[in-house]
Amino acid sequence: MLTLERVTKRFGGLTAVREVSLEVRAGDLLGIIGPNGAGKTTLFNVIAGYYRPDEGRVLFDGHDVTGRPAHAISRLGLTRTFQIVKPFGNLSVRDNVMIGALTRLAGTREARAEAERVIGLCGLGPHADARARALPLGLRKRLEVARALATHPKLLLLDEVMAGLNPTELGGMIDLVRRLHADGLTLIVIEHVMAAMMRLAQRIVMLHHGERIAEGTPREIASDRRVIDAYLGEEFVLADA
Ligand SMILES: Nc1ncnc2c1ncn2[C@@H]1O[C@H](COP(=O)(O)OP(=O)(O)O)[C@@H](O)[C@H]1O
Ligand SMILES: [Mg+2]
């Protein structure tokens, strides 16, 4: 469904992503981990069309989408969420989700119906009339997922939608992601919450200084020396043992 061929993205002298190749098949739930500054968000920005890569190609669903703008890629069925959630604060939850739906549906009536469906799916029903800015972080992250879902993606990129959540919110978000995956959505998930990643992902890719340094099942990744040295630390290994 998604193929990255040696994707490189530079910011001036800094190479944020270096020759990353990746294959995501329909139905996958791929995790991406790596320390702060590893290039995870930049990789999402390249995949989703917010940045044009300096080198390499991005192929999605039979199309070469390299350098195509985000709205065009979203229309093909590839949408991302933002690490720093940015809903329209003054608008209600419902209207925020409707805006996502309107990128695909022409009629407001259809878009409203689609928004209601997605709001229900994301457990935002009781908050549909609340202003986005009044929501606590856990619900704002859900709204971010809902807005992306309303564009009807085949492949959804989630950028740290679990960061900063309390244990209850975290459990709810894990359930939601699991449900979306079970319903047939293909996902790539960037997450720092390792315990969540271990429970969710089928496969995990580790980025470090912009490079892909390891890939494997959660179990393989947790015992990979390069991953432990660069990211997890001994504490994690001991805690898991
Ligand atoms: N728009 C930008 N302009 C310049 N440097 C950037 C920009 N976006 C990210 N970077 C740099 O690229 C590197 C990777 O950042 P990022 O992709 O955000 O990492 P991560 O999401 O893994 O924490 C960092 O060194 C960051 O400072
Ligand atoms: Mg990031």
Coordinates of N, CA and C and ligand atoms in Angstrom, one line a residue:
M1 N 0.8 -1.2 0.0 CA 0.0 0.0 0.0 C 0.9 1.3 0.0
L2 N 1.9 1.2 0.8 CA 2.9 2.4 0.9 C 4.3 1.8 0.7
T3 N 5.0 2.5 -0.2 CA 6.4 2.1 -0.3 C 7.3 3.4 -0.3
L4 N 8.3 3.4 0.6 CA 9.2 4.5 0.6 C 10.5 3.9 0.0
E5 N 11.1 4.7 -0.9 CA 12.3 4.3 -1.5 C 13.4 5.3 -1.2
R6 N 14.3 4.9 -0.3 CA 15.4 5.8 0.0 C 15.1 7.3 0.1
V7 N 14.2 7.5 1.0 CA 13.7 8.9 1.2 C 14.7 9.7 2.1
T8 N 15.1 10.9 1.6 CA 16.0 11.7 2.3 C 15.3 13.1 2.4
K9 N 15.4 13.7 3.6 CA 14.9 15.1 3.8 C 15.9 15.9 4.6
R10 N 16.4 17.0 4.0 CA 17.3 17.9 4.7 C 16.7 19.2 5.0
F11 N 17.2 19.8 6.1 CA 16.9 21.2 6.5 C 18.2 21.9 6.5
G12 N 18.6 22.6 5.5 CA 19.9 23.2 5.4 C 20.9 22.1 5.5
G13 N 21.8 22.2 6.5 CA 22.9 21.3 6.6 C 22.5 20.0 7.4
L14 N 21.3 20.0 8.0 CA 20.8 18.9 8.8 C 20.0 17.9 8.0
T15 N 20.5 16.6 8.0 CA 19.7 15.6 7.4 C 18.8 15.0 8.4
A16 N 17.5 15.4 8.3 CA 16.5 14.9 9.3 C 16.1 13.5 9.0
V17 N 16.0 13.1 7.7 CA 15.7 11.7 7.3 C 16.7 11.3 6.3
R18 N 17.3 10.2 6.5 CA 18.4 9.7 5.6 C 18.1 8.4 5.0
E19 N 17.8 8.4 3.7 CA 17.6 7.1 2.9 C 16.8 6.1 3.6
V20 N 15.6 6.5 4.0 CA 14.7 5.5 4.7 C 13.8 4.8 3.6
S21 N 13.9 3.5 3.6 CA 13.0 2.7 2.8 C 12.1 1.9 3.7
L22 N 10.9 1.7 3.2 CA 9.9 1.1 4.1 C 8.8 0.5 3.2
E23 N 8.2 -0.5 3.7 CA 7.1 -1.1 3.0 C 5.9 -1.4 4.0
V24 N 4.8 -0.8 3.7 CA 3.6 -1.1 4.5 C 2.5 -1.7 3.6
R25 N 2.0 -2.9 4.1 CA 1.0 -3.6 3.3 C -0.4 -3.3 3.9
A26 N -1.4 -3.5 3.1 CA -2.8 -3.2 3.5 C -3.0 -4.1 4.8
G27 N -3.6 -3.5 5.8 CA -3.9 -4.2 7.0 C -2.8 -4.2 8.1
D28 N -1.6 -3.6 7.7 CA -0.5 -3.5 8.7 C -0.8 -2.5 9.8
L29 N -0.2 -2.7 10.9 CA -0.2 -1.7 12.0 C 1.3 -1.5 12.3
L30 N 1.9 -0.6 11.7 CA 3.4 -0.4 11.9 C 3.7 0.7 12.9
G31 N 4.6 0.4 13.8 CA 5.0 1.4 14.8 C 6.3 2.0 14.4
I32 N 6.5 3.3 14.7 CA 7.8 4.0 14.5 C 8.2 4.5 15.8
I33 N 9.4 4.2 16.3 CA 9.9 4.7 17.5 C 11.3 5.4 17.2
G34 N 11.8 6.1 18.2 CA 13.1 6.7 18.1 C 13.1 7.9 19.0
P35 N 14.3 8.3 19.5 CA 14.5 9.4 20.4 C 14.0 10.7 19.8
N36 N 13.8 11.7 20.6 CA 13.4 13.1 20.1 C 14.4 13.5 19.1
G37 N 13.9 14.1 18.0 CA 14.8 14.6 16.9 C 15.2 13.5 15.9
A38 N 14.7 12.3 16.1 CA 15.1 11.2 15.2 C 14.7 11.3 13.8
G39 N 13.6 12.2 13.6 CA 13.1 12.4 12.2 C 11.8 11.7 12.0
K40 N 11.1 11.3 13.0 CA 9.8 10.6 12.9 C 8.8 11.5 12.3
T41 N 8.6 12.7 12.9 CA 7.6 13.6 12.4 C 7.9 14.1 11.0
T42 N 9.2 14.3 10.7 CA 9.6 14.7 9.4 C 9.2 13.6 8.4
L43 N 9.4 12.4 8.7 CA 9.1 11.3 7.8 C 7.6 11.3 7.5
F44 N 6.8 11.5 8.5 CA 5.3 11.7 8.3 C 5.0 12.8 7.4
N45 N 5.7 13.9 7.6 CA 5.5 15.1 6.7 C 5.8 14.8 5.3
V46 N 6.8 14.0 5.1 CA 7.2 13.7 3.7 C 6.2 12.7 3.1
I47 N 5.8 11.7 3.9 CA 4.8 10.8 3.4 C 3.5 11.4 3.0
A48 N 3.0 12.3 3.9 CA 1.7 12.9 3.7 C 1.7 14.2 2.8
G49 N 2.9 14.6 2.3 CA 2.9 15.6 1.4 C 3.1 17.0 1.9
Y50 N 3.5 17.1 3.2 CA 3.8 18.5 3.8 C 5.2 18.9 3.4
Y51 N 6.1 18.0 3.2 CA 7.4 18.3 2.7 C 7.7 17.5 1.5
R52 N 8.4 18.1 0.6 CA 8.9 17.3 -0.6 C 10.3 16.7 -0.2
P53 N 10.5 15.4 -0.4 CA 11.8 14.9 -0.1 C 12.9 15.4 -1.0
D54 N 14.1 15.5 -0.5 CA 15.2 15.9 -1.4 C 15.6 14.7 -2.3
E55 N 15.5 13.5 -1.8 CA 15.8 12.4 -2.6 C 14.8 11.3 -2.3
G56 N 14.6 10.3 -3.2 CA 13.8 9.2 -2.9 C 12.4 9.3 -3.4
R57 N 11.6 8.3 -3.3 CA 10.2 8.3 -3.8 C 9.2 7.8 -2.8
V58 N 8.0 8.3 -2.9 CA 6.9 7.8 -2.0 C 5.8 7.3 -2.9
L59 N 5.5 6.0 -2.8 CA 4.5 5.4 -3.6 C 3.3 5.0 -2.7
F60 N 2.1 5.4 -3.1 CA 0.9 5.1 -2.3 C -0.2 4.5 -3.2
D61 N -0.6 3.3 -2.9 CA -1.8 2.7 -3.6 C -1.6 2.8 -5.1
G62 N -0.5 2.5 -5.6 CA -0.3 2.5 -7.1 C 0.0 3.9 -7.7
H63 N 0.1 4.9 -6.8 CA 0.5 6.3 -7.4 C 1.9 6.7 -6.8
D64 N 2.6 7.3 -7.7 CA 3.8 8.0 -7.2 C 3.4 9.4 -6.7
V65 N 3.4 9.5 -5.3 CA 2.9 10.7 -4.8 C 4.0 11.7 -4.3
T66 N 5.2 11.3 -4.7 CA 6.4 12.1 -4.3 C 6.2 13.6 -4.6
G67 N 6.2 14.5 -3.6 CA 6.1 15.9 -3.9 C 4.7 16.4 -4.1
R68 N 3.7 15.5 -4.1 CA 2.3 16.0 -4.3 C 1.9 16.7 -3.1
P69 N 1.0 17.7 -3.2 CA 0.5 18.4 -2.0 C -0.4 17.5 -1.1
A70 N -0.4 17.9 0.2 CA -1.1 17.1 1.2 C -2.5 16.9 0.9
H71 N -3.2 17.9 0.4 CA -4.7 17.7 0.1 C -4.9 16.7 -1.0
A72 N -4.0 16.6 -2.0 CA -4.1 15.7 -3.0 C -3.9 14.3 -2.5
I73 N -2.9 14.1 -1.6 CA -2.6 12.8 -1.1 C -3.7 12.4 -0.2
S74 N -4.3 13.3 0.6 CA -5.4 13.0 1.5 C -6.6 12.5 0.7
R75 N -6.8 13.1 -0.5 CA -7.9 12.6 -1.3 C -7.7 11.2 -1.8
L76 N -6.4 10.8 -2.0 CA -6.2 9.4 -2.4 C -6.4 8.4 -1.2
G77 N -6.5 9.0 0.0 CA -6.7 8.1 1.1 C -5.6 7.9 2.1
L78 N -4.7 8.9 2.2 CA -3.6 8.9 3.1 C -3.6 10.2 3.9
T79 N -3.9 10.1 5.2 CA -4.1 11.3 6.1 C -3.3 11.1 7.4
R80 N -2.8 12.2 7.9 CA -2.0 12.2 9.1 C -2.7 13.0 10.2
T81 N -2.3 12.7 11.5 CA -2.7 13.6 12.5 C -1.4 14.4 12.9
F82 N -1.6 15.5 13.7 CA -0.5 16.3 14.1 C -0.1 16.1 15.5
Q83 N 1.2 16.1 15.8 CA 1.7 15.9 17.1 C 1.2 17.0 18.0
I84 N 1.3 18.2 17.5 CA 0.8 19.4 18.2 C -0.6 19.5 17.6
V85 N -1.6 19.1 18.4 CA -3.0 19.1 17.9 C -3.4 20.5 17.5
K86 N -4.0 20.7 16.3 CA -4.4 22.0 16.0 C -5.8 22.0 15.4
P87 N -6.8 21.8 16.3 CA -8.2 22.0 15.8 C -8.5 23.5 15.7
F88 N -9.7 23.8 15.1 CA -10.1 25.2 15.1 C -10.8 25.4 16.5
G89 N -10.1 26.1 17.4 CA -10.4 26.1 18.8 C -11.8 26.7 19.1
N90 N -12.3 27.6 18.2 CA -13.5 28.3 18.5 C -14.7 27.5 17.9
L91 N -14.4 26.5 17.1 CA -15.5 25.7 16.6 C -15.8 24.5 17.5
S92 N -17.0 24.0 17.3 CA -17.4 22.8 18.1 C -16.7 21.6 17.6
V93 N -16.7 20.5 18.4 CA -16.1 19.2 18.0 C -16.8 18.8 16.7
R94 N -18.1 18.9 16.6 CA -18.9 18.5 15.4 C -18.4 19.2 14.2
D95 N -18.3 20.5 14.3 CA -17.9 21.3 13.1 C -16.4 21.0 12.7
N96 N -15.6 20.8 13.7 CA -14.2 20.4 13.3 C -14.2 19.1 12.5
V97 N -15.0 18.1 13.0 CA -15.0 16.8 12.3 C -15.6 17.0 10.9
M98 N -16.6 17.8 10.9 CA -17.3 18.1 9.6 C -16.3 18.7 8.5
I99 N -15.4 19.5 9.0 CA -14.5 20.1 8.0 C -13.6 19.0 7.4
G100 N -13.3 18.0 8.2 CA -12.5 16.8 7.7 C -13.4 16.1 6.6
A101 N -14.7 15.9 7.0 CA -15.6 15.2 6.1 C -15.8 16.0 4.8
L102 N -15.8 17.3 4.9 CA -16.0 18.1 3.7 C -14.9 18.1 2.7
T103 N -13.7 17.7 3.1 CA -12.6 17.5 2.1 C -13.0 16.5 1.1
R104 N -13.9 15.6 1.4 CA -14.3 14.5 0.6 C -15.7 14.5 0.1
L105 N -16.6 15.0 0.9 CA -18.0 15.0 0.6 C -18.5 16.4 0.2
A106 N -19.3 16.6 -0.8 CA -19.6 17.9 -1.3 C -20.8 18.5 -0.4
G107 N -21.7 17.6 -0.1 CA -22.9 18.1 0.6 C -22.8 18.2 2.1
T108 N -23.3 19.3 2.7 CA -23.2 19.5 4.2 C -24.0 18.4 4.9
R109 N -25.1 18.0 4.3 CA -25.9 17.0 5.0 C -25.2 15.7 5.1
E110 N -24.5 15.3 4.0 CA -23.7 14.1 4.0 C -22.5 14.2 5.0
A111 N -21.9 15.4 5.0 CA -20.7 15.6 5.8 C -21.1 15.5 7.3
R112 N -22.3 16.1 7.6 CA -22.8 16.1 9.0 C -23.0 14.6 9.4
A113 N -23.6 13.8 8.6 CA -23.9 12.4 8.9 C -22.6 11.7 9.1
E114 N -21.6 11.9 8.3 CA -20.3 11.3 8.4 C -19.6 11.7 9.7
A115 N -19.8 13.0 10.0 CA -19.2 13.5 11.2 C -19.8 12.8 12.4
E116 N -21.1 12.7 12.4 CA -21.8 12.0 13.6 C -21.3 10.6 13.7
R117 N -21.1 9.9 12.6 CA -20.6 8.5 12.6 C -19.2 8.5 13.3
V118 N -18.3 9.3 12.8 CA -16.9 9.3 13.3 C -16.9 9.8 14.7
I119 N -17.7 10.7 15.1 CA -17.7 11.2 16.5 C -18.2 10.1 17.4
G120 N -19.1 9.3 17.0 CA -19.6 8.1 17.8 C -18.5 7.1 17.9
L121 N -17.8 6.8 16.8 CA -16.7 5.8 16.7 C -15.6 6.2 17.7
C122 N -15.4 7.5 17.8 CA -14.2 8.0 18.6 C -14.7 8.3 20.1
G123 N -15.9 8.0 20.4 CA -16.4 8.2 21.8 C -16.5 9.7 22.1
L124 N -16.7 10.5 21.1 CA -16.8 12.0 21.4 C -18.3 12.5 21.4
G125 N -19.2 11.5 21.4 CA -20.6 11.9 21.3 C -21.1 12.9 22.4
P126 N -20.7 12.7 23.6 CA -21.2 13.6 24.7 C -20.5 15.0 24.6
H127 N -19.5 15.1 23.7 CA -18.7 16.4 23.6 C -18.9 17.1 22.3
A128 N -19.9 16.6 21.5 CA -20.0 17.1 20.1 C -20.2 18.6 20.0
D129 N -20.9 19.1 21.0 CA -21.2 20.6 21.0 C -20.2 21.4 21.7
A130 N -19.2 20.8 22.4 CA -18.2 21.5 23.1 C -17.3 22.2 22.1
R131 N -16.7 23.4 22.5 CA -15.7 24.0 21.7 C -14.4 23.2 21.8
A132 N -13.7 23.1 20.7 CA -12.5 22.3 20.7 C -11.5 22.7 21.8
R133 N -11.4 24.1 21.9 CA -10.4 24.5 22.9 C -10.7 24.2 24.3
A134 N -12.0 23.9 24.6 CA -12.4 23.7 26.0 C -12.1 22.2 26.4
L135 N -11.7 21.4 25.4 CA -11.5 20.0 25.7 C -10.2 19.7 26.4
P136 N -10.2 18.8 27.4 CA -8.9 18.3 28.0 C -8.1 17.6 26.9
L137 N -6.8 17.5 27.2 CA -5.9 16.9 26.2 C -6.3 15.6 25.6
G138 N -6.8 14.7 26.5 CA -7.2 13.4 26.0 C -8.3 13.4 25.0
L139 N -9.2 14.3 25.2 CA -10.3 14.4 24.2 C -9.9 15.2 22.9
R140 N -8.9 16.2 23.1 CA -8.4 16.9 22.0 C -7.6 15.9 21.0
K141 N -6.9 15.0 21.6 CA -6.2 14.0 20.8 C -7.2 13.1 20.1
R142 N -8.3 12.8 20.7 CA -9.4 12.0 20.1 C -10.0 12.8 18.9
L143 N -10.2 14.1 19.2 CA -10.7 14.9 18.1 C -9.7 14.9 16.9
E144 N -8.5 15.0 17.2 CA -7.5 15.0 16.1 C -7.6 13.7 15.3
V145 N -7.8 12.6 16.0 CA -8.0 11.3 15.2 C -9.3 11.4 14.4
A146 N -10.4 11.9 15.1 CA -11.7 12.0 14.4 C -11.6 12.8 13.2
R147 N -10.9 14.0 13.2 CA -10.8 14.9 12.1 C -10.1 14.1 10.9
A148 N -9.1 13.4 11.3 CA -8.4 12.6 10.2 C -9.3 11.5 9.7
L149 N -10.0 10.8 10.5 CA -10.8 9.7 10.1 C -12.0 10.2 9.2
A150 N -12.4 11.4 9.4 CA -13.5 12.0 8.6 C -13.1 12.2 7.1
T151 N -11.8 12.2 6.8 CA -11.3 12.3 5.5 C -11.4 10.9 4.8
H152 N -11.8 9.9 5.6 CA -11.9 8.5 5.1 C -10.6 7.9 4.6
P153 N -9.6 7.9 5.4 CA -8.3 7.3 4.9 C -8.3 5.8 4.8
K154 N -7.5 5.3 3.9 CA -7.1 3.9 3.8 C -5.9 3.7 4.7
L155 N -5.0 4.7 4.7 CA -3.8 4.7 5.6 C -3.8 5.9 6.4
L156 N -3.8 5.6 7.8 CA -3.8 6.7 8.7 C -2.5 6.8 9.5
L157 N -1.9 8.0 9.5 CA -0.6 8.2 10.2 C -0.9 8.9 11.6
L158 N -0.6 8.3 12.7 CA -0.9 8.9 14.0 C 0.4 9.3 14.6
D159 N 0.6 10.6 14.9 CA 1.8 11.1 15.4 C 1.6 11.4 16.9
E160 N 2.1 10.5 17.8 CA 2.0 10.7 19.2 C 0.7 11.1 19.8
V161 N -0.3 10.3 19.4 CA -1.7 10.6 19.9 C -1.9 10.1 21.3
M162 N -0.8 9.4 21.9 CA -1.0 8.9 23.2 C -0.1 9.7 24.2
A163 N 0.7 10.6 23.7 CA 1.6 11.4 24.6 C 0.8 12.2 25.5
G164 N 1.2 12.2 26.8 CA 0.6 13.1 27.8 C -0.7 12.6 28.3
L165 N -1.2 11.5 27.9 CA -2.5 11.0 28.4 C -2.4 10.3 29.7
N166 N -3.4 10.4 30.5 CA -3.5 9.7 31.8 C -3.8 8.2 31.5
P167 N -3.6 7.3 32.5 CA -3.8 5.9 32.2 C -5.2 5.6 31.6
T168 N -6.2 6.2 32.1 CA -7.6 5.9 31.5 C -7.7 6.4 30.1
E169 N -7.2 7.6 29.8 CA -7.3 8.1 28.4 C -6.4 7.2 27.5
L170 N -5.3 6.8 28.0 CA -4.4 6.0 27.3 C -5.0 4.7 26.9
G171 N -5.7 4.0 27.9 CA -6.4 2.8 27.6 C -7.5 3.0 26.5
G172 N -8.2 4.1 26.6 CA -9.2 4.4 25.6 C -8.7 4.6 24.2
M173 N -7.5 5.2 24.2 CA -6.9 5.5 22.9 C -6.4 4.2 22.3
I174 N -5.8 3.3 23.1 CA -5.3 2.0 22.6 C -6.5 1.2 22.0
D175 N -7.6 1.2 22.8 CA -8.8 0.5 22.3 C -9.3 1.1 21.0
L176 N -9.3 2.4 20.9 CA -9.7 3.0 19.6 C -8.9 2.6 18.4
V177 N -7.6 2.7 18.6 CA -6.6 2.3 17.5 C -6.8 0.9 17.2
R178 N -7.0 0.0 18.2 CA -7.2 -1.4 17.9 C -8.5 -1.6 17.1
R179 N -9.5 -0.9 17.5 CA -10.8 -1.0 16.8 C -10.7 -0.6 15.3
L180 N -10.0 0.5 15.1 CA -9.8 1.0 13.7 C -9.1 0.0 12.9
H181 N -8.1 -0.6 13.5 CA -7.3 -1.6 12.8 C -8.1 -2.8 12.5
A182 N -8.9 -3.3 13.5 CA -9.7 -4.5 13.3 C -10.8 -4.2 12.2
D183 N -11.2 -2.9 12.1 CA -12.2 -2.6 11.0 C -11.5 -2.5 9.7
G184 N -10.2 -2.7 9.6 CA -9.6 -2.8 8.2 C -8.7 -1.6 7.9
L185 N -8.6 -0.6 8.8 CA -7.7 0.5 8.5 C -6.2 0.1 8.6
T186 N -5.4 0.6 7.7 CA -4.0 0.4 7.8 C -3.4 1.6 8.5
L187 N -2.5 1.4 9.5 CA -2.0 2.5 10.3 C -0.5 2.5 10.5
I188 N 0.1 3.7 10.5 CA 1.5 3.8 11.0 C 1.4 4.7 12.2
V189 N 2.0 4.3 13.3 CA 1.8 4.9 14.6 C 3.2 5.3 15.1
I190 N 3.4 6.6 15.3 CA 4.6 7.1 16.1 C 4.2 7.2 17.5
E191 N 5.0 6.6 18.4 CA 4.6 6.7 19.8 C 5.8 6.5 20.7
H192 N 5.8 7.4 21.8 CA 6.9 7.3 22.8 C 6.5 6.3 23.9
V193 N 5.2 6.1 24.0 CA 4.7 5.2 25.1 C 5.0 3.8 24.7
M194 N 6.2 3.3 25.1 CA 6.6 2.0 24.6 C 5.7 0.9 25.0
A195 N 5.1 0.9 26.2 CA 4.2 -0.2 26.6 C 3.0 -0.3 25.7
A196 N 2.5 0.9 25.3 CA 1.4 0.9 24.3 C 1.8 0.4 23.0
M197 N 3.0 0.8 22.5 CA 3.5 0.3 21.3 C 3.7 -1.2 21.2
M198 N 4.2 -1.7 22.3 CA 4.4 -3.2 22.4 C 3.1 -3.9 22.3
R199 N 2.0 -3.3 22.8 CA 0.7 -4.0 22.8 C 0.0 -3.8 21.4
L200 N 0.4 -2.7 20.7 CA -0.4 -2.4 19.5 C 0.3 -2.9 18.2
A201 N 1.6 -2.7 18.1 CA 2.2 -2.8 16.7 C 2.4 -4.2 16.4
Q202 N 2.3 -4.6 15.1 CA 2.7 -5.9 14.6 C 4.2 -5.8 14.3
R203 N 4.7 -4.7 13.8 CA 6.1 -4.5 13.4 C 6.5 -3.1 13.9
I204 N 7.7 -3.0 14.3 CA 8.2 -1.7 14.7 C 9.5 -1.3 14.0
V205 N 9.6 -0.1 13.5 CA 10.8 0.4 12.9 C 11.4 1.5 13.8
M206 N 12.7 1.4 14.0 CA 13.4 2.4 14.9 C 14.2 3.3 14.1
L207 N 13.9 4.6 14.3 CA 14.7 5.7 13.6 C 15.7 6.3 14.6
H208 N 16.9 6.6 14.1 CA 17.9 7.2 15.0 C 18.7 8.1 14.1
H209 N 18.8 9.4 14.4 CA 19.5 10.4 13.6 C 19.0 10.3 12.1
G210 N 17.7 10.1 12.0 CA 17.2 10.1 10.6 C 17.3 8.8 9.9
E211 N 18.0 7.8 10.4 CA 18.2 6.5 9.7 C 17.4 5.4 10.4
R212 N 17.0 4.5 9.5 CA 16.3 3.3 10.0 C 17.4 2.4 10.5
I213 N 17.4 2.2 11.9 CA 18.5 1.3 12.4 C 18.0 -0.1 12.8
A214 N 16.7 -0.3 12.9 CA 16.2 -1.6 13.3 C 14.8 -1.7 12.9
E215 N 14.4 -3.0 12.6 CA 13.0 -3.3 12.3 C 12.7 -4.7 12.8
G216 N 11.5 -4.9 13.4 CA 11.2 -6.3 13.8 C 9.9 -6.3 14.5
T217 N 9.5 -7.4 15.1 CA 8.3 -7.5 15.9 C 8.6 -6.8 17.2
P218 N 7.6 -6.5 18.0 CA 7.9 -5.8 19.3 C 8.9 -6.6 20.1
R219 N 8.8 -7.9 20.1 CA 9.7 -8.7 20.9 C 11.1 -8.6 20.4
E220 N 11.3 -8.6 19.1 CA 12.6 -8.5 18.5 C 13.2 -7.1 18.8
I221 N 12.4 -6.1 18.7 CA 12.8 -4.7 18.9 C 13.3 -4.5 20.3
A222 N 12.5 -5.1 21.3 CA 12.8 -4.9 22.7 C 14.1 -5.5 23.1
S223 N 14.6 -6.5 22.3 CA 15.8 -7.2 22.7 C 16.9 -6.9 21.7
D224 N 16.7 -5.9 20.8 CA 17.7 -5.5 19.9 C 18.7 -4.5 20.5
R225 N 20.0 -4.9 20.5 CA 21.1 -4.2 21.2 C 21.1 -2.7 20.7
R226 N 21.0 -2.5 19.4 CA 21.1 -1.1 18.9 C 19.9 -0.2 19.5
V227 N 18.7 -0.9 19.6 CA 17.6 -0.1 20.1 C 17.7 0.2 21.6
I228 N 18.2 -0.8 22.3 CA 18.4 -0.6 23.7 C 19.4 0.5 24.0
D229 N 20.5 0.5 23.2 CA 21.6 1.5 23.4 C 21.1 2.9 23.0
A230 N 20.4 2.9 21.9 CA 20.0 4.3 21.4 C 18.7 4.8 22.1
Y231 N 17.9 4.0 22.7 CA 16.6 4.5 23.0 C 16.0 3.9 24.3
L232 N 16.0 2.6 24.4 CA 15.2 2.0 25.5 C 15.9 2.1 26.8
G233 N 17.2 1.8 26.8 CA 17.9 1.8 28.1 C 17.8 0.5 28.8
E234 N 18.7 0.3 29.7 CA 18.7 -1.0 30.4 C 17.5 -1.2 31.3
E235 N 17.0 -0.1 31.8 CA 15.8 -0.2 32.7 C 14.7 -0.9 32.1
F236 N 14.4 -0.5 30.8 CA 13.3 -1.1 30.1 C 13.5 -2.6 30.0
V237 N 14.7 -3.0 29.6 CA 15.0 -4.4 29.4 C 14.8 -5.2 30.7
L238 N 15.3 -4.6 31.8 CA 15.2 -5.3 33.1 C 13.7 -5.4 33.5
A239 N 13.0 -4.3 33.3 CA 11.6 -4.3 33.6 C 10.8 -5.3 32.8
D240 N 11.2 -5.6 31.6 CA 10.5 -6.5 30.8 C 10.9 -8.0 31.0
A241 N 12.1 -8.1 31.7 CA 12.6 -9.5 31.8 C 11.8 -10.3 32.8
Ligands
LIG1 N1 10.8 22.6 9.6 C1 12.0 22.3 10.1 N2 13.1 23.2 9.9 C2 14.3 22.9 10.3 N3 14.6 21.8 11.1 C3 13.6 20.9 11.3 C4 12.3 21.1 10.9 N4 11.5 20.1 11.3 C5 12.3 19.3 12.0 N5 13.6 19.8 12.0 C6 14.7 19.1 12.6 O1 14.8 17.8 12.1 C7 15.2 16.8 13.1 C8 14.1 15.8 13.2 O2 12.9 16.4 13.7 P1 11.6 15.6 13.9 O3 11.2 14.9 12.6 O4 10.6 16.5 14.5 O5 11.9 14.5 15.0 P2 11.0 13.6 15.9 O6 9.6 13.7 15.5 O7 11.6 12.2 15.8 O8 11.2 14.1 17.3 C9 15.4 17.6 14.4 O9 16.7 17.9 14.5 C10 14.6 18.9 14.1 O10 15.1 20.0 14.8
MG2 MG 7.9 14.2 16.4

